[in-house]
Structure formats: structure tokens, C-alpha cells
Coordinates of C-alpha atoms in Angstrom, one line a residue:
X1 CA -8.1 -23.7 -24.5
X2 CA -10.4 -26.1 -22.3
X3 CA -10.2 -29.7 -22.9
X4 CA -6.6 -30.0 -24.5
X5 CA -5.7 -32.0 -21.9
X6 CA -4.2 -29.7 -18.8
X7 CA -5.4 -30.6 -16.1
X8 CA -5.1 -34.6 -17.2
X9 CA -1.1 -33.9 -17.9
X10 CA -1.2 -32.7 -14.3
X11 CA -2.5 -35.8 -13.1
X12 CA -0.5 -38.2 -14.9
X13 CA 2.5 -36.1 -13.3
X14 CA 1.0 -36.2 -9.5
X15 CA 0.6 -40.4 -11.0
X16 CA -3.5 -39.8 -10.2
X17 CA -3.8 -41.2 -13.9
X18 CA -1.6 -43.5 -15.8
X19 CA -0.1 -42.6 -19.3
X20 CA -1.6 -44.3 -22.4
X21 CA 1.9 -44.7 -23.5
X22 CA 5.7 -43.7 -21.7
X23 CA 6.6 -43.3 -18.2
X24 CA 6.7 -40.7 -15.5
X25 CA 9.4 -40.9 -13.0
X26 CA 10.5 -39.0 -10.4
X27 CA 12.4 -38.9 -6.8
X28 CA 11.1 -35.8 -5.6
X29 CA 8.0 -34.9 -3.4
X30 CA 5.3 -33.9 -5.4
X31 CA 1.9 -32.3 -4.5
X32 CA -0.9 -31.3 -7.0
X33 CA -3.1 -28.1 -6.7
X34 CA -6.4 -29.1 -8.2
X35 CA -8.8 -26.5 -9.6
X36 CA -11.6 -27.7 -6.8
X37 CA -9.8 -27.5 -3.9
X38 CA -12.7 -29.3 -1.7
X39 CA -11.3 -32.5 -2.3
X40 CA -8.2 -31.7 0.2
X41 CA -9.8 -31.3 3.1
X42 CA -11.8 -33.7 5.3
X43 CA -11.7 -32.2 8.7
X44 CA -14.4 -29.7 10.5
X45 CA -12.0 -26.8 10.4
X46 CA -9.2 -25.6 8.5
X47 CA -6.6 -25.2 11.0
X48 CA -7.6 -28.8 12.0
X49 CA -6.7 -30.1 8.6
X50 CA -3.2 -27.7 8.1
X51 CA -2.9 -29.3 11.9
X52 CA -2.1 -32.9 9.9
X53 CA 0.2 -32.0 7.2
X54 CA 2.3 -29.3 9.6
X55 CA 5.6 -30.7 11.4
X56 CA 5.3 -27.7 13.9
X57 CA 2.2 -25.7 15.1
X58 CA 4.2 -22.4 13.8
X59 CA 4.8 -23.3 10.8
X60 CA 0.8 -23.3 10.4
X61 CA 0.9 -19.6 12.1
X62 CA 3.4 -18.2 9.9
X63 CA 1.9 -20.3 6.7
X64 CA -1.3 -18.8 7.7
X65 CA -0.3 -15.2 7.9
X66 CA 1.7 -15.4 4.4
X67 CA -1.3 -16.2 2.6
X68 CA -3.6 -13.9 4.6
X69 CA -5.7 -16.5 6.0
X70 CA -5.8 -16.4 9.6
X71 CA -8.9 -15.1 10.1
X72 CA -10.3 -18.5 8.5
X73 CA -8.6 -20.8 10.0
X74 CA -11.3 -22.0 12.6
X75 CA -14.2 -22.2 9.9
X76 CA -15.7 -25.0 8.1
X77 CA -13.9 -25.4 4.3
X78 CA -16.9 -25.0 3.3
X79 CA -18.1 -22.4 4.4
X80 CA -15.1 -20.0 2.6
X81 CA -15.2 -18.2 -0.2
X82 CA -13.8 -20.2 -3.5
X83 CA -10.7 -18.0 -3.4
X84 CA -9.9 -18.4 0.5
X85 CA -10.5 -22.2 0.0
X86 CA -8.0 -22.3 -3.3
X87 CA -5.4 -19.9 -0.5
X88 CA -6.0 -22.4 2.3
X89 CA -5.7 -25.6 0.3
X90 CA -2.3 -24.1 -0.9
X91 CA -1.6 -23.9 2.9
X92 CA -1.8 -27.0 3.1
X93 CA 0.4 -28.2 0.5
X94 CA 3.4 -25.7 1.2
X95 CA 2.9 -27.2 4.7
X96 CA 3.9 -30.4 3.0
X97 CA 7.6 -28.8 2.1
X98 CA 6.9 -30.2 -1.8
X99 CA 10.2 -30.2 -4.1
X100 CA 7.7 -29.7 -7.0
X101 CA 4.5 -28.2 -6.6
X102 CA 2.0 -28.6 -9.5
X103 CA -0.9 -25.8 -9.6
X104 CA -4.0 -26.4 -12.0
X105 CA -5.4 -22.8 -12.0
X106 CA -4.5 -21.1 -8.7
X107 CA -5.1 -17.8 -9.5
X108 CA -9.1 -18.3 -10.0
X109 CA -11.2 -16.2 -7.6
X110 CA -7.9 -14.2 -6.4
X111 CA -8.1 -10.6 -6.7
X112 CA -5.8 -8.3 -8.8
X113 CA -3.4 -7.6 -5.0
X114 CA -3.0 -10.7 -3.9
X115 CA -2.2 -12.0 -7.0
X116 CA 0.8 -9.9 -6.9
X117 CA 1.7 -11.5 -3.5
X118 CA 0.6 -15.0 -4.8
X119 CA 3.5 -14.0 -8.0
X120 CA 6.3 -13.2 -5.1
X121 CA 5.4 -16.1 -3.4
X122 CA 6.5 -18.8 -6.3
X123 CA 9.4 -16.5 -7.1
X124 CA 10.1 -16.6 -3.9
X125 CA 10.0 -20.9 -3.4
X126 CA 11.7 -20.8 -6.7
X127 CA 14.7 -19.5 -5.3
X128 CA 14.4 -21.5 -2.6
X129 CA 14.8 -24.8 -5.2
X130 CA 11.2 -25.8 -5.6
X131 CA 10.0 -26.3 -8.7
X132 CA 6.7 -24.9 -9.8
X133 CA 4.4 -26.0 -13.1
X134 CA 1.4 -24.2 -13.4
X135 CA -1.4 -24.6 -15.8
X136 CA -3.3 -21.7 -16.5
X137 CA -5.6 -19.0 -18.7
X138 CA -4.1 -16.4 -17.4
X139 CA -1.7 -15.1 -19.8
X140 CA -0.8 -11.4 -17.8
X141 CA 0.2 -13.6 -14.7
X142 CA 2.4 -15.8 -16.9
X143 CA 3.7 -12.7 -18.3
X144 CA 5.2 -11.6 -15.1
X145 CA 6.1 -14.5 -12.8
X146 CA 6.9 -17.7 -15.1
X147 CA 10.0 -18.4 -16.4
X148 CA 9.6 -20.7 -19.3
X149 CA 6.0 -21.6 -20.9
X150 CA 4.2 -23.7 -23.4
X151 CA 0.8 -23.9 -25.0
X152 CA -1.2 -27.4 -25.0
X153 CA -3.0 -27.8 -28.1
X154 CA -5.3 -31.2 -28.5
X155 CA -2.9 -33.1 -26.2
X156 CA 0.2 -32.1 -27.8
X157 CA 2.7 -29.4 -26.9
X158 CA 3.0 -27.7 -29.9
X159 CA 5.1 -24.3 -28.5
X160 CA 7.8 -23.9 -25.7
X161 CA 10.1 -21.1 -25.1
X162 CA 11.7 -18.2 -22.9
X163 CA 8.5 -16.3 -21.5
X164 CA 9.6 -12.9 -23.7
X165 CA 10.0 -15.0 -26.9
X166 CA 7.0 -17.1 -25.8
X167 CA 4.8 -14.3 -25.5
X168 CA 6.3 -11.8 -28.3
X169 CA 5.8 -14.6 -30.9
X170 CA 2.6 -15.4 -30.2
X171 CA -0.4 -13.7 -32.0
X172 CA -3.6 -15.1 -30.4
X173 CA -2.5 -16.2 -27.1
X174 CA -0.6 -13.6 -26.2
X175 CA -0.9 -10.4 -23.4
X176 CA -3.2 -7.6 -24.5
X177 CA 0.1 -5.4 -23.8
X178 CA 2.4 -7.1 -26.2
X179 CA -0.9 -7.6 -28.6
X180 CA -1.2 -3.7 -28.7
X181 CA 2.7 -2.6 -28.4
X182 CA 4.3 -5.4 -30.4
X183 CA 4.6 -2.8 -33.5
X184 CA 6.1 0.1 -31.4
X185 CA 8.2 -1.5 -29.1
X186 CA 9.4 -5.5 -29.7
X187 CA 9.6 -8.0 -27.1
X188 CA 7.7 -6.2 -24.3
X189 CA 4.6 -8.2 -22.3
X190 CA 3.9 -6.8 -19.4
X191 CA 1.9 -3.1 -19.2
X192 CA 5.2 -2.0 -17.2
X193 CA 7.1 -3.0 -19.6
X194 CA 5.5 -1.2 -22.4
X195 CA 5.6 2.1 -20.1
X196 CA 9.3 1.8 -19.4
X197 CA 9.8 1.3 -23.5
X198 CA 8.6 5.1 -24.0
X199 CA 10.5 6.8 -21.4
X200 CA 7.7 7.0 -18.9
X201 CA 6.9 6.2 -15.1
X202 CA 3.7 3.7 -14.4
X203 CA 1.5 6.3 -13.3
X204 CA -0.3 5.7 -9.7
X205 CA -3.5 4.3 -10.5
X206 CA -6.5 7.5 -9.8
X207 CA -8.4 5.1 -6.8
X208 CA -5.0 5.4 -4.9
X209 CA -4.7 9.1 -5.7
X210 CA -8.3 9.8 -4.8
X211 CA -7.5 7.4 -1.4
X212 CA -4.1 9.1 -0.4
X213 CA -6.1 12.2 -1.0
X214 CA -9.1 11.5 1.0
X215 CA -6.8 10.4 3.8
X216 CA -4.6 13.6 4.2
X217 CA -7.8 15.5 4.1
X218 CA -9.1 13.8 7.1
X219 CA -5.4 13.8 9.2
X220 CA -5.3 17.2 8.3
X221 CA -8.9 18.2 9.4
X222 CA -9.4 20.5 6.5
X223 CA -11.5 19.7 4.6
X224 CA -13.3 16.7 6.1
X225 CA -14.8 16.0 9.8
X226 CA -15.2 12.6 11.2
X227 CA -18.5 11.5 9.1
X228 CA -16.4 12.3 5.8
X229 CA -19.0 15.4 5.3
X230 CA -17.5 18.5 3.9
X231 CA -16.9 21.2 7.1
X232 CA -16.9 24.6 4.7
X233 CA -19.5 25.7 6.9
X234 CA -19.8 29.3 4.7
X235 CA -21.1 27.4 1.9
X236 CA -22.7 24.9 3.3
X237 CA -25.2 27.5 4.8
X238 CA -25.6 29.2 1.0
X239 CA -26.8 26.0 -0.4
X240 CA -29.4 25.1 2.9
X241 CA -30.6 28.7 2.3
X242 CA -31.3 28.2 -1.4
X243 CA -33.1 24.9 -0.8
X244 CA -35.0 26.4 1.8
X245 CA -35.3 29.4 -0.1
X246 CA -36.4 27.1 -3.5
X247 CA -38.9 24.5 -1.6
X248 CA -40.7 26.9 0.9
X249 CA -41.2 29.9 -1.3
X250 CA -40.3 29.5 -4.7
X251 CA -42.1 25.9 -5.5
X252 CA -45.4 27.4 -4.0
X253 CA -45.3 30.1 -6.2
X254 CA -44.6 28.0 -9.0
X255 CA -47.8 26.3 -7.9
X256 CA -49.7 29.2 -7.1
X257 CA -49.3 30.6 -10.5
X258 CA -50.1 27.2 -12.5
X259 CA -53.4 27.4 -10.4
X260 CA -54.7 31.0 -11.1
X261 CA -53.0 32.4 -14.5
X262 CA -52.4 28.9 -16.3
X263 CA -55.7 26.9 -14.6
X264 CA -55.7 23.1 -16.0
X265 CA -54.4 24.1 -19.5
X266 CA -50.5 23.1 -18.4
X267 CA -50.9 20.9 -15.6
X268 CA -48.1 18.4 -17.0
X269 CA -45.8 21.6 -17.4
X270 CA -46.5 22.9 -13.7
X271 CA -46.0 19.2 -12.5
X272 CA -42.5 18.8 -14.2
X273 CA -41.1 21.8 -13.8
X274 CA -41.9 21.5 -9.6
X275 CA -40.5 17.9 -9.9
X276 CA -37.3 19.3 -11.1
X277 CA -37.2 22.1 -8.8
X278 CA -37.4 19.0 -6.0
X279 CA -34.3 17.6 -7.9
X280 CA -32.5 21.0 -7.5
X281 CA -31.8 20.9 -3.7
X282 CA -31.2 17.0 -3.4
X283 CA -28.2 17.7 -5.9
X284 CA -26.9 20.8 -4.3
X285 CA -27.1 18.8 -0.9
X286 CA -25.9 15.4 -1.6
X287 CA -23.3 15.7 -4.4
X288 CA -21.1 18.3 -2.9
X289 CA -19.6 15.7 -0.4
X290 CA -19.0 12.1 0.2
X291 CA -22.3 10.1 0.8
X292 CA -22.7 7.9 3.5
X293 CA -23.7 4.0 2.9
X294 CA -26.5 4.3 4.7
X295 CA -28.1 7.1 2.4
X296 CA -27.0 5.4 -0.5
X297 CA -29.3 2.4 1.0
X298 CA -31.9 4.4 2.0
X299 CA -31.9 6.3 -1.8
X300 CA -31.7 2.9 -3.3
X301 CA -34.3 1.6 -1.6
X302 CA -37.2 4.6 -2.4
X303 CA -36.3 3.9 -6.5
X304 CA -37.1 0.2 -6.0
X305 CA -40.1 0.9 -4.1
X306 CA -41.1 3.6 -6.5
X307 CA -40.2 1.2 -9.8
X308 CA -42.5 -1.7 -7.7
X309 CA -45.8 0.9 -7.2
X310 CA -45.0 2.0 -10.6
X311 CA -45.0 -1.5 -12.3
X312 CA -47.9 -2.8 -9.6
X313 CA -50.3 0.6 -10.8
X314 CA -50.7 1.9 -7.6

């Protein structure tokens, strides 16, 4: 939990701090990730500052493309999101070729993809010999990339094991997969794990189906033209007829008859049912294909203008 003391254990190991009591000793090179990655950089742009830690100009090319920063590299460090900052400040230390690398939260403000690449990078540098100690909250990553962990409680280390038995024995800090499974299926931690322990395939998530979906449809030109609006041109022209059909003749007929059968006794009736019947066409229109950004703005924008005249009394 915060404040038991990880990121000071870090520090007495990169020998930023100095132990209360005992030694630290080491031979090997040794660089330290912190959690606000601002402090490792002091030049005007980032390639600037990889330019003083890299032995060769391609190393910072290749470093650069690994960790999907390129596009970066001639801004300010500042002016980067958190998670590009924490990806470029790691540039900068694998530029360093450390034997040990010590990471104090390096998978804050990384998305869910490049946290899998971030995962296959250490596995990677592990097989290459370099050690890696990360401290961390999160408990799915651990799950799947870390070889051996252990939880820090009030300064103290009070468990250490194989990540399975770590994991499977825990009951609070634990992955919500083993959390859930752990009375169906023992000693599984990861949600592909869990899936492979009942006979099944991890299905493809639905965004990637809908995606994969949308693109065929658009190679194939059936279905969609180059706006992304739907080209079944025979229906298309029944719906535009029965808008038409709906706001030309039957809403002022609707209106007509409010006016001379129904006079002033249902005006609210008249006035909701022809506000619905303005719904009607919208819907048939818009939600029969995919909808441009720009509509979505323009939409967007007559509800908050709407929700301001309401609230103002105008």
C-alpha cells in the first residue's frame, strides 16, 4: 500500500539514501526509474538529452522506435504527456546499458497495448542478463511478466515467492482472475490462464471484431463508401421518403387537427406528440450508419446550447 516504504527501498538501492542500519553493495551499473520522471532531464529537447547518455546516434534511433517515441523526440520534456515522459525517461536509462535497472511505477499513464510491449521488453533485457526490480500496484502486470515477487508491508517484507504461489496464496492482494477462479481452477492468475483451465480459446475482444469488420466492408466496397455512410441506396431512399413524407405532410396535419377539432384543450398533447414525430426521422436517418465526428460535434453542441437557454430562461 502507499507509504510502506517502496519507493525509499529503491533509493537506498540506487544509494540516493543511506540505510538506518546494514549495507548495500554492489559492482554492477545501476540506474533508477523514479515515478516523476522530470527530474532526468535538463536539456531543451528530448533527443538532446538521450544525445548525452547514448555511445552512438543509432542507438538513440533504434531506442527511440522501440518505445514508440520518435515522434517526440524534438519536443520540450515538458511539454509530453506523463506517459511519453515516463517512455522517454526510460530511453534514457536503457541508453545507459544498466546491468540492473530499478523501476518505481513504470506502468503509470501507459495504456493497456503498450503495456504488453513494455512486458516483452523486460522479458526481453532479462534474457539478455539484466536484472529488473520493479515496484508497483499493479498486480495483472506482475501477474504476467515478473518472475519472483514480494509484498512490503510497514517497511518490512513480510511475503516472497514464485509469482504463481505468490499470487495463488494471496487473498487481498491478489489478481481479480485468481480472486474469482481460485475455487475452480488452482494456481491460475492471469485471465488467459483461467480461459485455458476450461478448455477454451481467449475470444477476440468485440472492438477488434467490430474494426476487422468495418475494414473488410470498406476494401470490399459493399457496404460502405468512402465517408463510412451506408451505400444501400434502395433503402436509403424509403427512409428520405418517409421523413419527407412525415415532416411535410403528416406533422401539419397533426397540427392542423390540434388547431380546429381539439382548439387549446390539448395543446401540451399536440406539442409532444409533433416533437416526437421530429425525433422519428432524425433516428431513421442518423442511426442506420456510422456518424461522422463532425455531426456528433455539431449534435453535441445544439444540447448544450439548448441545456444553457433552458437554465438562463430564455
Amino acid at each position: 500500500k502507499n507509504g510502506c516504504g517502496k519507493t525509499t527501498l529503491l533509493k537506498i538501492f540506487a544509494g540516493m539514501l543511506r540505510p538506518y542500519r546494514g549495507k548495500i553493495k554492489t559492482n554492477s551499473r545501476l540506474m533508477l526509474l523514479p515515478q516523476e520522471p522530470t527530474y532526468l532531464f535538463a536539456q531543451k529537447t528530448i533527443y538532446a538529452e538521450l544525445l548525452k547518455t547514448a555511445e552512438r546516434k543509432e542507438d538513440i534511433d533504434e531506442t527511440a522506435k522501440m518505445l514508440e517515441i520518435t515522434d517526440i523526440l524534438q519536443r520540450h520534456p515538458f511539454d509530453v504527456s506523463g506517459g511519453e515522459l515516463q517512455k522517454a525517461a526510460l530511453a534514457k536509462l536503457l541508453l545507459a546499458r544498466p546491468e540492473i535497472l530499478l523501476l518505481d511505477e513504470p506502468t503509470k499513464g501507459m495504456d493497456v497495448f503498450f503495456k504488453r510491449k513494455f512486458g516483452k521488453l523486460l522479458t526481453d533485457l532479462t534474457k539478455k542478463g539484466m536484472t529488473v526490480l520493479m515496484i508497483t500496484h499493479d498486480m495483472d502486470f506482475c501477474a504476467e511478466y515478473a518472475h519472483c515477487c514480494a509484498m512490503l508491508f510497514d517497511g518490512e517484507i513480510v511475503s516472497c515467492g514464485e509469482v504463481h504461489e505468490f499470487f495463488s496464496t494471496n487473498m487481498f492482494f491478489t489478481t481479480d482472475a485468481s480472486r474469482i477462479s481460485r475455487n475452480i481452477c488452482k494456481n491460475r492468475i492471469t485471465v488467459g490462464e483461467v480461459i485455458e483451465a476450461v478448455g477454451l480459446s481467449e475470444p477476440e475482444p468485440e472492438y477488434q471484431k467490430k474494426e476487422k469488420k468495418n475494414i473488410e466492408d470498406i476494401v470490399d466496397n459493399k457496404k460502405f463508401d468512402n465517408g463510412g455512410e451506408n451505400t444501400d441506396k434502395n433503402g436509403q431512399k424509403k427512409r428520405r421518403l418517409v421523413c419527407a413524407l412525415m415532416i411535410f405532410a403528416l406533422i401539419p396535419l397533426v397540427i392542423g387537427f390540434g388547431v380546429s377539432v381539439l382548439g387549446d384543450r390539448k395543446y401540451y398533447f399536440i406539442s409532444m406528440l409533433i416533437m416526437l414525430m421530429t425525433f422519428v426521422p432524425f433516428f431513421m436517418i442518423f442511426e442506420d450508419r456510422l456518424v461522422r465526428t463532425r455531426e456528433i460535434m455539431l449534435t453535441a453542441v445544439l444540447c448544450a446550447l439548448a441545456c444553457f437557454f433552458y437554465d438562463s430562461g430564455i
